[in-house]
Each structure stands twice: as structure tokens, then as C-alpha cells.
Amino acid sequence: MTSSLDLVPELAPYQDQPAQLPAAANGKVGVLRLGFERRGDRTVLSDLYRQSPLLVQRALYWDEEMPGLPCVMILTTSGGVLQGDRLQMDVDLGAGAQAHLVTQAATKIQEMDANYGTQQQSITLADDAYLEFLPEPVIPFRHSRFVSHTLVRLAETATLLYAEVLQPGRKYYRDGEIFAYDLFSSQVRAERPDGRGLFVEKFVISPGRFPVARIGMMDRFHVFGNVMLLTDAGRAARVYERTAPPVWDEETPLATAVSRLPNEAGLVFKVLGQETEPVRAAVRAFCTAAREEVTGCTFPPTFSWR
């Protein structure tokens, strides 16, 4: 089974098959379909299809600030992304629906000696829908290869808060794995329901071919946070005012900045740090400002184990 993602140019050097199960074989194609709709004063998970290694059990309502918000945790039965894995996730929110998606733990892209892993995500938001998609960090192991494409279709009155935190690898494992992976590629494309394009953001990181520990790229930083707030111009302007100007914290160290996306699509917030927790704290602060301006509610306190 070949998809359009298998044909992206950065994957051309990695078309060999694993010696174990072939790529996209049974057990290596994870599928997840989530559909949310508004019912009364809360949103329900009305449609659920899952195929291992992706798994969702049920929606929980633990957010005391937004008691009608279903909180859904995405699980994996395989301990991470393995060579030859092909993952696909579709998320659909009906008019006025709200949802909060997280992952069970950091996404570990396991060490590979053949082929690669891919992930395709489709997110569709109807009028006045609101989605927070805030997964745990991604950890690409030594020699891993991973490509992710996300397509977002959202109405002008809908809001998406989407975050990624990319670690450099298993930084404190043995002698350290810092940018020892072969390939990490991520693309987000956004459009209106009529197909009118808003923007495309794509970054391709191949540390072995193009070192990233240099000025203009990561320099001395190791952890990269990337948050997109897709919402209307008024809300975006209020969040921008709360987030600007850029921050350069030499002591931590940490660097943050917010920019406007094309076509009044919203904002993108970027963070660089040497350790994960300061980056996550900056991401959370931006997400808190976004939620407050969009919904009028704040985030509850972080769990004690965070």
C-alpha cells in the first residue's frame, strides 16, 4: 500500500523494507477517527473508530474550568512509532463542538535500520467549533525517520490550538543522543471548507546532511516548540498583544516569539530552549492566553506529576 506521503522527496533514500514485518503490513497501520458534536450544554464523542496501534477509550470531563469539554487521550499499543508504521488520524468537530486532545506520553520515534514511519492527520472544524490538540513532546531516537502531514479545514468562526514540542532525541541516554536522528519532517496545511488555502508551514530536519547546531537554526538550543492558533482576526489580535514582544532569556536560556499567519489565519508561536520544561511552560502560557481570549475560561492547574 503506497500513499502520497510515501512519495515525498525527503523519503527517497529510505525506501528499503524492514527485515521483520513489511511496511504498512497488518498491525503497522494505525487508524483513528474521532467525531464530536454538541449536545445541550456539552460536547460528546459521537463517532469513534480505532485500529491498533492507535487507541482511544472514552471521553472524560475532568476540566473544571470547562466542564462540558470532552478530554480525550490518544494511546498507542506499540510503545512508539516503529519502522514501517503508517498512522492516520481524522478529527471532526461539528458546529459549536469543543474538544481537548492529548497523548498518553511523549511520542517516541524508535531507532530504525530500514524504511520510516509516517503520520497523516486530518482536522475538520465547523462553525464555532473549538479544538485544543496538545500532544506530549516528540522524541526522535537515533537513526529514526519520520514524516507528518496535517491538513486543517476550518470555518472562519472556528478555532484550533495546535502544539508540537520536538526534543533533540534521548539527550541523557548513555553518551547522549542530540540530533542523532536521520529525518524529521512536519507539514501543516490550512484551508477553508471551500478549499481556499490559508497557509502551509513545513520544516525538514536532516541533521546528518545539514547540521542544525548553527546560527540561524537551533544554534545552542535543543528543544523546539511550535504552536499554531487558528482563529478570527479579533481574537488573534488580543492574544498577540498579550504575547508580544519577543523574549530572549539568557539565563534559562529560552527564546520565544509570536508572528501573524498569512490571510488572517491566526498566529504562530515559536519557542527554543535547552531543556524541555521551560519550553513546555512557555507553550502553556501561550495556550492559556489563547483559551482565555477565545472561550473566556482559563486552563486548570497542571497535574502534580507534570
PDB file of C-alpha atoms in Angstrom:
ATOM      1  CA  MET A   1       0.000   0.000   0.000  1.00  0.00           C
ATOM      2  CA  THR A   2       1.528   3.301  -1.143  1.00  0.00           C
ATOM      3  CA  SER A   3       0.205   6.710  -0.127  1.00  0.00           C
ATOM      4  CA  SER A   4       1.105  10.188  -1.313  1.00  0.00           C
ATOM      5  CA  LEU A   5       3.187  10.590   1.837  1.00  0.00           C
ATOM      6  CA  ASP A   6       5.490   7.752   0.742  1.00  0.00           C
ATOM      7  CA  LEU A   7       6.412   9.824  -2.307  1.00  0.00           C
ATOM      8  CA  VAL A   8       7.674  12.969  -0.604  1.00  0.00           C
ATOM      9  CA  PRO A   9      11.256  13.657  -1.761  1.00  0.00           C
ATOM     10  CA  GLU A  10      12.868  13.552   1.693  1.00  0.00           C
ATOM     11  CA  LEU A  11      11.904   9.858   1.998  1.00  0.00           C
ATOM     12  CA  ALA A  12      13.605   8.802  -1.243  1.00  0.00           C
ATOM     13  CA  PRO A  13      16.758   7.417   0.491  1.00  0.00           C
ATOM     14  CA  TYR A  14      14.717   5.238   2.862  1.00  0.00           C
ATOM     15  CA  GLN A  15      12.582   3.031   0.647  1.00  0.00           C
ATOM     16  CA  ASP A  16      14.113  -0.278   1.786  1.00  0.00           C
ATOM     17  CA  GLN A  17      11.841  -2.754   3.563  1.00  0.00           C
ATOM     18  CA  PRO A  18      12.331  -3.866   7.185  1.00  0.00           C
ATOM     19  CA  ALA A  19      13.599  -7.393   7.700  1.00  0.00           C
ATOM     20  CA  GLN A  20      10.682  -8.040  10.050  1.00  0.00           C
ATOM     21  CA  LEU A  21       7.144  -7.100   9.013  1.00  0.00           C
ATOM     22  CA  PRO A  22       6.966  -5.168   5.727  1.00  0.00           C
ATOM     23  CA  ALA A  23       5.964  -1.525   5.841  1.00  0.00           C
ATOM     24  CA  ALA A  24       2.197  -0.986   6.164  1.00  0.00           C
ATOM     25  CA  ALA A  25       1.622  -4.675   6.977  1.00  0.00           C
ATOM     26  CA  ASN A  26      -1.145  -5.834   9.301  1.00  0.00           C
ATOM     27  CA  GLY A  27      -0.525  -4.395  12.749  1.00  0.00           C
ATOM     28  CA  LYS A  28       1.506  -1.477  11.386  1.00  0.00           C
ATOM     29  CA  VAL A  29      -1.350   0.653  10.020  1.00  0.00           C
ATOM     30  CA  GLY A  30      -2.896   2.639  12.848  1.00  0.00           C
ATOM     31  CA  VAL A  31      -6.216   4.366  12.158  1.00  0.00           C
ATOM     32  CA  LEU A  32      -8.160   6.677  14.451  1.00  0.00           C
ATOM     33  CA  ARG A  33     -11.392   8.509  13.634  1.00  0.00           C
ATOM     34  CA  LEU A  34     -12.906  10.881  16.181  1.00  0.00           C
ATOM     35  CA  GLY A  35     -16.159  12.783  15.681  1.00  0.00           C
ATOM     36  CA  PHE A  36     -17.513  15.322  18.175  1.00  0.00           C
ATOM     37  CA  GLU A  37     -20.900  17.028  18.269  1.00  0.00           C
ATOM     38  CA  ARG A  38     -22.635  19.479  20.546  1.00  0.00           C
ATOM     39  CA  ARG A  39     -25.481  18.097  22.657  1.00  0.00           C
ATOM     40  CA  GLY A  40     -27.064  20.515  25.083  1.00  0.00           C
ATOM     41  CA  ASP A  41     -24.514  22.138  27.355  1.00  0.00           C
ATOM     42  CA  ARG A  42     -21.647  19.827  26.480  1.00  0.00           C
ATOM     43  CA  THR A  43     -19.854  18.120  23.599  1.00  0.00           C
ATOM     44  CA  VAL A  44     -19.859  14.339  23.183  1.00  0.00           C
ATOM     45  CA  LEU A  45     -17.586  11.934  21.339  1.00  0.00           C
ATOM     46  CA  SER A  46     -20.275  10.721  18.936  1.00  0.00           C
ATOM     47  CA  ASP A  47     -18.116   8.794  16.458  1.00  0.00           C
ATOM     48  CA  LEU A  48     -15.123   6.602  17.267  1.00  0.00           C
ATOM     49  CA  TYR A  49     -13.191   4.146  15.121  1.00  0.00           C
ATOM     50  CA  ARG A  50      -9.816   2.787  16.180  1.00  0.00           C
ATOM     51  CA  GLN A  51      -7.315   0.363  14.735  1.00  0.00           C
ATOM     52  CA  SER A  52      -4.180  -0.718  16.580  1.00  0.00           C
ATOM     53  CA  PRO A  53      -1.612   0.578  17.312  1.00  0.00           C
ATOM     54  CA  LEU A  54      -3.728   3.732  17.784  1.00  0.00           C
ATOM     55  CA  LEU A  55      -6.299   3.607  20.560  1.00  0.00           C
ATOM     56  CA  VAL A  56      -8.829   5.830  22.320  1.00  0.00           C
ATOM     57  CA  GLN A  57     -11.044   4.555  25.109  1.00  0.00           C
ATOM     58  CA  ARG A  58     -13.561   7.237  26.093  1.00  0.00           C
ATOM     59  CA  ALA A  59     -14.009  10.970  26.622  1.00  0.00           C
ATOM     60  CA  LEU A  60     -13.598  12.298  30.159  1.00  0.00           C
ATOM     61  CA  TYR A  61     -14.859  15.568  31.623  1.00  0.00           C
ATOM     62  CA  TRP A  62     -12.158  16.466  34.136  1.00  0.00           C
ATOM     63  CA  ASP A  63     -11.572  20.126  33.170  1.00  0.00           C
ATOM     64  CA  GLU A  64     -13.277  22.117  35.935  1.00  0.00           C
ATOM     65  CA  GLU A  65     -12.856  25.361  34.006  1.00  0.00           C
ATOM     66  CA  MET A  66     -14.792  23.947  31.029  1.00  0.00           C
ATOM     67  CA  PRO A  67     -16.995  21.138  32.429  1.00  0.00           C
ATOM     68  CA  GLY A  68     -18.666  20.500  29.069  1.00  0.00           C
ATOM     69  CA  LEU A  69     -15.318  19.904  27.330  1.00  0.00           C
ATOM     70  CA  PRO A  70     -14.554  16.257  26.444  1.00  0.00           C
ATOM     71  CA  CYS A  71     -10.911  15.410  27.153  1.00  0.00           C
ATOM     72  CA  VAL A  72      -9.638  12.546  25.031  1.00  0.00           C
ATOM     73  CA  MET A  73      -6.298  10.784  25.454  1.00  0.00           C
ATOM     74  CA  ILE A  74      -4.735   9.151  22.394  1.00  0.00           C
ATOM     75  CA  LEU A  75      -2.874   5.941  23.248  1.00  0.00           C
ATOM     76  CA  THR A  76      -0.540   3.652  21.354  1.00  0.00           C
ATOM     77  CA  THR A  77      -0.140  -0.073  21.909  1.00  0.00           C
ATOM     78  CA  SER A  78       3.317  -0.284  20.340  1.00  0.00           C
ATOM     79  CA  GLY A  79       5.451   1.897  22.607  1.00  0.00           C
ATOM     80  CA  GLY A  80       6.080   4.489  19.921  1.00  0.00           C
ATOM     81  CA  VAL A  81       6.479   4.773  16.166  1.00  0.00           C
ATOM     82  CA  LEU A  82       8.326   1.841  14.591  1.00  0.00           C
ATOM     83  CA  GLN A  83       9.909   1.468  11.175  1.00  0.00           C
ATOM     84  CA  GLY A  84       7.240   0.733   8.607  1.00  0.00           C
ATOM     85  CA  ASP A  85       4.409   2.222  10.694  1.00  0.00           C
ATOM     86  CA  ARG A  86       1.718   4.167   8.850  1.00  0.00           C
ATOM     87  CA  LEU A  87      -0.552   6.185  11.127  1.00  0.00           C
ATOM     88  CA  GLN A  88      -3.703   8.042  10.122  1.00  0.00           C
ATOM     89  CA  MET A  89      -5.968  10.176  12.284  1.00  0.00           C
ATOM     90  CA  ASP A  90      -9.161  12.060  11.343  1.00  0.00           C
ATOM     91  CA  VAL A  91     -10.777  14.506  13.778  1.00  0.00           C
ATOM     92  CA  ASP A  92     -14.124  16.152  13.007  1.00  0.00           C
ATOM     93  CA  LEU A  93     -15.912  18.740  15.154  1.00  0.00           C
ATOM     94  CA  GLY A  94     -19.479  19.739  14.334  1.00  0.00           C
ATOM     95  CA  ALA A  95     -20.963  23.213  14.761  1.00  0.00           C
ATOM     96  CA  GLY A  96     -20.325  24.599  18.254  1.00  0.00           C
ATOM     97  CA  ALA A  97     -18.468  21.470  19.399  1.00  0.00           C
ATOM     98  CA  GLN A  98     -15.427  21.684  21.666  1.00  0.00           C
ATOM     99  CA  ALA A  99     -12.723  19.108  22.427  1.00  0.00           C
ATOM    100  CA  HIS A 100      -9.341  18.690  24.096  1.00  0.00           C
ATOM    101  CA  LEU A 101      -6.935  16.075  22.683  1.00  0.00           C
ATOM    102  CA  VAL A 102      -3.712  14.900  24.315  1.00  0.00           C
ATOM    103  CA  THR A 103      -1.408  11.888  24.082  1.00  0.00           C
ATOM    104  CA  GLN A 104      -0.662   9.429  26.881  1.00  0.00           C
ATOM    105  CA  ALA A 105       3.061  10.250  26.949  1.00  0.00           C
ATOM    106  CA  ALA A 106       5.842  11.511  24.740  1.00  0.00           C
ATOM    107  CA  THR A 107       5.765  10.119  21.203  1.00  0.00           C
ATOM    108  CA  LYS A 108       8.910   8.011  20.878  1.00  0.00           C
ATOM    109  CA  ILE A 109      10.105   7.500  17.308  1.00  0.00           C
ATOM    110  CA  GLN A 110      12.105   4.342  17.746  1.00  0.00           C
ATOM    111  CA  GLU A 111      15.561   3.676  16.315  1.00  0.00           C
ATOM    112  CA  MET A 112      15.393   2.402  12.721  1.00  0.00           C
ATOM    113  CA  ASP A 113      17.642   0.486  10.350  1.00  0.00           C
ATOM    114  CA  ALA A 114      15.204   0.375   7.409  1.00  0.00           C
ATOM    115  CA  ASN A 115      12.249   2.318   5.990  1.00  0.00           C
ATOM    116  CA  TYR A 116      10.497   5.029   8.056  1.00  0.00           C
ATOM    117  CA  GLY A 117       7.308   5.967   9.906  1.00  0.00           C
ATOM    118  CA  THR A 118       4.590   8.324   8.683  1.00  0.00           C
ATOM    119  CA  GLN A 119       1.603  10.100  10.162  1.00  0.00           C
ATOM    120  CA  GLN A 120      -1.300  11.719   8.313  1.00  0.00           C
ATOM    121  CA  GLN A 121      -3.752  13.885  10.234  1.00  0.00           C
ATOM    122  CA  SER A 122      -6.961  15.500   9.003  1.00  0.00           C
ATOM    123  CA  ILE A 123      -8.736  18.033  11.229  1.00  0.00           C
ATOM    124  CA  THR A 124     -12.122  19.492  10.254  1.00  0.00           C
ATOM    125  CA  LEU A 125     -13.837  22.211  12.291  1.00  0.00           C
ATOM    126  CA  ALA A 126     -17.342  23.506  11.555  1.00  0.00           C
ATOM    127  CA  ASP A 127     -18.762  26.902  12.557  1.00  0.00           C
ATOM    128  CA  ASP A 128     -17.873  27.995  16.110  1.00  0.00           C
ATOM    129  CA  ALA A 129     -16.025  24.721  16.815  1.00  0.00           C
ATOM    130  CA  TYR A 130     -13.080  24.824  19.231  1.00  0.00           C
ATOM    131  CA  LEU A 131     -10.284  22.229  19.402  1.00  0.00           C
ATOM    132  CA  GLU A 132      -7.208  22.043  21.584  1.00  0.00           C
ATOM    133  CA  PHE A 133      -4.742  19.465  20.235  1.00  0.00           C
ATOM    134  CA  LEU A 134      -1.827  19.491  22.670  1.00  0.00           C
ATOM    135  CA  PRO A 135       0.191  16.257  22.455  1.00  0.00           C
ATOM    136  CA  GLU A 136       3.165  15.457  24.644  1.00  0.00           C
ATOM    137  CA  PRO A 137       6.668  16.058  23.180  1.00  0.00           C
ATOM    138  CA  VAL A 138       8.122  14.051  20.304  1.00  0.00           C
ATOM    139  CA  ILE A 139      11.429  12.219  20.900  1.00  0.00           C
ATOM    140  CA  PRO A 140      13.175  11.011  17.716  1.00  0.00           C
ATOM    141  CA  PHE A 141      15.668   8.249  18.562  1.00  0.00           C
ATOM    142  CA  ARG A 142      18.991   7.653  16.811  1.00  0.00           C
ATOM    143  CA  HIS A 143      18.628   6.975  13.054  1.00  0.00           C
ATOM    144  CA  SER A 144      14.840   7.397  13.125  1.00  0.00           C
ATOM    145  CA  ARG A 145      12.982   8.717  10.088  1.00  0.00           C
ATOM    146  CA  PHE A 146       9.526  10.286  10.442  1.00  0.00           C
ATOM    147  CA  VAL A 147       7.221  12.380   8.276  1.00  0.00           C
ATOM    148  CA  SER A 148       3.983  14.002   9.438  1.00  0.00           C
ATOM    149  CA  HIS A 149       1.409  15.834   7.294  1.00  0.00           C
ATOM    150  CA  THR A 150      -1.554  17.628   8.877  1.00  0.00           C
ATOM    151  CA  LEU A 151      -4.458  19.078   6.871  1.00  0.00           C
ATOM    152  CA  VAL A 152      -6.750  21.515   8.686  1.00  0.00           C
ATOM    153  CA  ARG A 153     -10.113  22.598   7.274  1.00  0.00           C
ATOM    154  CA  LEU A 154     -11.854  25.138   9.454  1.00  0.00           C
ATOM    155  CA  ALA A 155     -14.688  27.632   9.185  1.00  0.00           C
ATOM    156  CA  GLU A 156     -13.921  31.319   9.729  1.00  0.00           C
ATOM    157  CA  THR A 157     -15.587  31.253  13.172  1.00  0.00           C
ATOM    158  CA  ALA A 158     -13.796  28.081  14.336  1.00  0.00           C
ATOM    159  CA  THR A 159     -10.637  27.922  16.457  1.00  0.00           C
ATOM    160  CA  LEU A 160      -7.780  25.401  16.528  1.00  0.00           C
ATOM    161  CA  LEU A 161      -4.998  25.455  19.111  1.00  0.00           C
ATOM    162  CA  TYR A 162      -2.320  23.017  17.888  1.00  0.00           C
ATOM    163  CA  ALA A 163       1.074  22.486  19.523  1.00  0.00           C
ATOM    164  CA  GLU A 164       4.220  20.482  18.849  1.00  0.00           C
ATOM    165  CA  VAL A 165       7.287  20.165  21.086  1.00  0.00           C
ATOM    166  CA  LEU A 166      10.259  18.458  19.431  1.00  0.00           C
ATOM    167  CA  GLN A 167      13.117  17.162  21.559  1.00  0.00           C
ATOM    168  CA  PRO A 168      16.608  16.551  20.105  1.00  0.00           C
ATOM    169  CA  GLY A 169      16.495  12.838  20.952  1.00  0.00           C
ATOM    170  CA  ARG A 170      17.331  10.880  24.110  1.00  0.00           C
ATOM    171  CA  LYS A 171      19.520  13.670  25.412  1.00  0.00           C
ATOM    172  CA  TYR A 172      20.599  11.908  28.601  1.00  0.00           C
ATOM    173  CA  TYR A 173      20.713   8.340  27.269  1.00  0.00           C
ATOM    174  CA  ARG A 174      24.178   6.750  27.520  1.00  0.00           C
ATOM    175  CA  ASP A 175      26.550   9.237  25.860  1.00  0.00           C
ATOM    176  CA  GLY A 176      23.628  11.370  24.712  1.00  0.00           C
ATOM    177  CA  GLU A 177      21.598  11.444  21.529  1.00  0.00           C
ATOM    178  CA  ILE A 178      21.387  15.041  20.379  1.00  0.00           C
ATOM    179  CA  PHE A 179      20.216  15.442  16.778  1.00  0.00           C
ATOM    180  CA  ALA A 180      21.269  11.875  16.007  1.00  0.00           C
ATOM    181  CA  TYR A 181      18.089  11.068  14.047  1.00  0.00           C
ATOM    182  CA  ASP A 182      18.135  10.800  10.249  1.00  0.00           C
ATOM    183  CA  LEU A 183      14.967  12.703   9.343  1.00  0.00           C
ATOM    184  CA  PHE A 184      12.118  14.598  10.946  1.00  0.00           C
ATOM    185  CA  SER A 185       9.676  16.297   8.601  1.00  0.00           C
ATOM    186  CA  SER A 186       6.459  18.070   9.582  1.00  0.00           C
ATOM    187  CA  GLN A 187       3.941  19.910   7.425  1.00  0.00           C
ATOM    188  CA  VAL A 188       0.732  21.736   8.383  1.00  0.00           C
ATOM    189  CA  ARG A 189      -1.635  22.971   5.680  1.00  0.00           C
ATOM    190  CA  ALA A 190      -4.744  25.019   6.485  1.00  0.00           C
ATOM    191  CA  GLU A 191      -7.711  25.869   4.281  1.00  0.00           C
ATOM    192  CA  ARG A 192     -11.328  26.970   4.426  1.00  0.00           C
ATOM    193  CA  PRO A 193     -14.166  24.478   3.829  1.00  0.00           C
ATOM    194  CA  ASP A 194     -14.470  25.752   0.226  1.00  0.00           C
ATOM    195  CA  GLY A 195     -10.834  24.789  -0.430  1.00  0.00           C
ATOM    196  CA  ARG A 196      -9.405  28.320  -0.227  1.00  0.00           C
ATOM    197  CA  GLY A 197      -5.852  27.958   1.037  1.00  0.00           C
ATOM    198  CA  LEU A 198      -4.656  29.864   4.103  1.00  0.00           C
ATOM    199  CA  PHE A 199      -1.041  28.795   4.588  1.00  0.00           C
ATOM    200  CA  VAL A 200       1.423  25.910   4.515  1.00  0.00           C
ATOM    201  CA  GLU A 201       4.244  25.512   7.014  1.00  0.00           C
ATOM    202  CA  LYS A 202       6.801  22.754   6.524  1.00  0.00           C
ATOM    203  CA  PHE A 203      10.145  22.056   8.085  1.00  0.00           C
ATOM    204  CA  VAL A 204      12.509  19.222   7.164  1.00  0.00           C
ATOM    205  CA  ILE A 205      15.327  18.384   9.575  1.00  0.00           C
ATOM    206  CA  SER A 206      18.122  16.072   8.443  1.00  0.00           C
ATOM    207  CA  PRO A 207      20.917  16.633  10.972  1.00  0.00           C
ATOM    208  CA  GLY A 208      23.331  14.252   9.256  1.00  0.00           C
ATOM    209  CA  ARG A 209      23.106  16.177   5.980  1.00  0.00           C
ATOM    210  CA  PHE A 210      22.504  19.701   7.247  1.00  0.00           C
ATOM    211  CA  PRO A 211      23.754  20.277  10.821  1.00  0.00           C
ATOM    212  CA  VAL A 212      21.265  22.215  12.905  1.00  0.00           C
ATOM    213  CA  ALA A 213      23.572  23.368  15.742  1.00  0.00           C
ATOM    214  CA  ARG A 214      24.412  26.624  13.993  1.00  0.00           C
ATOM    215  CA  ILE A 215      23.251  30.238  13.942  1.00  0.00           C
ATOM    216  CA  GLY A 216      20.005  30.701  12.048  1.00  0.00           C
ATOM    217  CA  MET A 217      18.774  27.266  13.052  1.00  0.00           C
ATOM    218  CA  MET A 218      18.934  25.744  16.542  1.00  0.00           C
ATOM    219  CA  ASP A 219      22.366  27.161  17.469  1.00  0.00           C
ATOM    220  CA  ARG A 220      22.915  26.187  21.129  1.00  0.00           C
ATOM    221  CA  PHE A 221      19.269  25.261  21.717  1.00  0.00           C
ATOM    222  CA  HIS A 222      17.995  21.682  21.760  1.00  0.00           C
ATOM    223  CA  VAL A 223      14.182  21.807  22.161  1.00  0.00           C
ATOM    224  CA  PHE A 224      11.764  23.377  19.671  1.00  0.00           C
ATOM    225  CA  GLY A 225       8.183  24.361  20.467  1.00  0.00           C
ATOM    226  CA  ASN A 226       5.728  25.291  17.715  1.00  0.00           C
ATOM    227  CA  VAL A 227       2.160  26.418  18.469  1.00  0.00           C
ATOM    228  CA  MET A 228      -0.484  27.457  15.955  1.00  0.00           C
ATOM    229  CA  LEU A 229      -3.594  29.387  16.923  1.00  0.00           C
ATOM    230  CA  LEU A 230      -6.030  29.411  14.019  1.00  0.00           C
ATOM    231  CA  THR A 231      -8.867  31.782  14.863  1.00  0.00           C
ATOM    232  CA  ASP A 232     -10.522  35.002  13.717  1.00  0.00           C
ATOM    233  CA  ALA A 233      -8.591  38.257  13.427  1.00  0.00           C
ATOM    234  CA  GLY A 234     -10.050  39.874  16.550  1.00  0.00           C
ATOM    235  CA  ARG A 235      -9.134  37.033  18.881  1.00  0.00           C
ATOM    236  CA  ALA A 236      -5.724  36.668  17.278  1.00  0.00           C
ATOM    237  CA  ALA A 237      -5.032  40.380  17.811  1.00  0.00           C
ATOM    238  CA  ARG A 238      -5.849  40.146  21.531  1.00  0.00           C
ATOM    239  CA  VAL A 239      -3.587  37.097  22.009  1.00  0.00           C
ATOM    240  CA  TYR A 240      -0.822  38.814  20.043  1.00  0.00           C
ATOM    241  CA  GLU A 241      -0.952  41.841  22.344  1.00  0.00           C
ATOM    242  CA  ARG A 242      -0.667  39.580  25.385  1.00  0.00           C
ATOM    243  CA  THR A 243       2.265  37.598  23.948  1.00  0.00           C
ATOM    244  CA  ALA A 244       4.443  40.189  22.201  1.00  0.00           C
ATOM    245  CA  PRO A 245       7.250  41.300  22.306  1.00  0.00           C
ATOM    246  CA  PRO A 246       9.828  38.534  21.716  1.00  0.00           C
ATOM    247  CA  VAL A 247      11.663  37.123  24.728  1.00  0.00           C
ATOM    248  CA  TRP A 248      15.374  36.359  24.968  1.00  0.00           C
ATOM    249  CA  ASP A 249      16.179  34.823  28.355  1.00  0.00           C
ATOM    250  CA  GLU A 250      19.936  34.345  28.543  1.00  0.00           C
ATOM    251  CA  GLU A 251      19.850  32.761  31.992  1.00  0.00           C
ATOM    252  CA  THR A 252      17.405  29.888  31.330  1.00  0.00           C
ATOM    253  CA  PRO A 253      18.165  30.021  28.307  1.00  0.00           C
ATOM    254  CA  LEU A 254      14.946  30.494  26.315  1.00  0.00           C
ATOM    255  CA  ALA A 255      13.807  32.370  23.231  1.00  0.00           C
ATOM    256  CA  THR A 256      10.172  32.981  22.217  1.00  0.00           C
ATOM    257  CA  ALA A 257       8.366  34.979  19.549  1.00  0.00           C
ATOM    258  CA  VAL A 258       4.891  35.206  18.042  1.00  0.00           C
ATOM    259  CA  SER A 259       4.077  36.010  14.401  1.00  0.00           C
ATOM    260  CA  ARG A 260       0.915  36.535  12.398  1.00  0.00           C
ATOM    261  CA  LEU A 261      -0.041  33.855   9.888  1.00  0.00           C
ATOM    262  CA  PRO A 262      -0.956  34.771   6.287  1.00  0.00           C
ATOM    263  CA  ASN A 263      -4.531  35.509   5.197  1.00  0.00           C
ATOM    264  CA  GLU A 264      -5.569  36.474   8.746  1.00  0.00           C
ATOM    265  CA  ALA A 265      -5.478  32.778   9.663  1.00  0.00           C
ATOM    266  CA  GLY A 266      -4.200  33.425  13.190  1.00  0.00           C
ATOM    267  CA  LEU A 267      -0.838  33.241  14.962  1.00  0.00           C
ATOM    268  CA  VAL A 268       2.216  31.025  15.210  1.00  0.00           C
ATOM    269  CA  PHE A 269       4.259  30.969  18.423  1.00  0.00           C
ATOM    270  CA  LYS A 270       7.771  29.529  18.459  1.00  0.00           C
ATOM    271  CA  VAL A 271       9.996  28.607  21.387  1.00  0.00           C
ATOM    272  CA  LEU A 272      13.617  27.496  21.640  1.00  0.00           C
ATOM    273  CA  GLY A 273      15.203  26.122  24.795  1.00  0.00           C
ATOM    274  CA  GLN A 274      17.919  23.791  26.036  1.00  0.00           C
ATOM    275  CA  GLU A 275      15.594  21.776  28.278  1.00  0.00           C
ATOM    276  CA  THR A 276      12.030  20.592  27.790  1.00  0.00           C
ATOM    277  CA  GLU A 277      10.247  22.006  30.836  1.00  0.00           C
ATOM    278  CA  PRO A 278      10.948  25.711  30.183  1.00  0.00           C
ATOM    279  CA  VAL A 279       9.728  25.228  26.604  1.00  0.00           C
ATOM    280  CA  ARG A 280       6.585  23.490  27.823  1.00  0.00           C
ATOM    281  CA  ALA A 281       5.964  26.284  30.321  1.00  0.00           C
ATOM    282  CA  ALA A 282       6.187  28.906  27.566  1.00  0.00           C
ATOM    283  CA  VAL A 283       3.863  26.853  25.347  1.00  0.00           C
ATOM    284  CA  ARG A 284       1.373  26.524  28.201  1.00  0.00           C
ATOM    285  CA  ALA A 285       1.445  30.276  28.876  1.00  0.00           C
ATOM    286  CA  PHE A 286       0.617  30.996  25.230  1.00  0.00           C
ATOM    287  CA  CYS A 287      -2.117  28.353  25.187  1.00  0.00           C
ATOM    288  CA  THR A 288      -3.589  29.822  28.378  1.00  0.00           C
ATOM    289  CA  ALA A 289      -3.786  33.265  26.790  1.00  0.00           C
ATOM    290  CA  ALA A 290      -5.370  31.753  23.684  1.00  0.00           C
ATOM    291  CA  ARG A 291      -8.017  29.807  25.629  1.00  0.00           C
ATOM    292  CA  GLU A 292      -8.887  32.803  27.770  1.00  0.00           C
ATOM    293  CA  GLU A 293      -9.366  35.093  24.791  1.00  0.00           C
ATOM    294  CA  VAL A 294     -11.353  32.567  22.750  1.00  0.00           C
ATOM    295  CA  THR A 295     -13.527  30.917  25.412  1.00  0.00           C
ATOM    296  CA  GLY A 296     -13.347  33.215  28.436  1.00  0.00           C
ATOM    297  CA  CYS A 297     -12.049  30.281  30.504  1.00  0.00           C
ATOM    298  CA  THR A 298      -8.529  29.520  31.716  1.00  0.00           C
ATOM    299  CA  PHE A 299      -6.608  26.272  31.999  1.00  0.00           C
ATOM    300  CA  PRO A 300      -6.846  24.324  35.267  1.00  0.00           C
ATOM    301  CA  PRO A 301      -3.638  23.876  37.300  1.00  0.00           C
ATOM    302  CA  THR A 302      -1.163  21.368  35.927  1.00  0.00           C
ATOM    303  CA  PHE A 303      -1.318  17.839  37.286  1.00  0.00           C
ATOM    304  CA  SER A 304       1.061  17.201  40.192  1.00  0.00           C
ATOM    305  CA  TRP A 305       3.179  14.726  38.193  1.00  0.00           C
ATOM    306  CA  ARG A 306       3.952  17.257  35.452  1.00  0.00           C
TER     307      ARG A 306
END
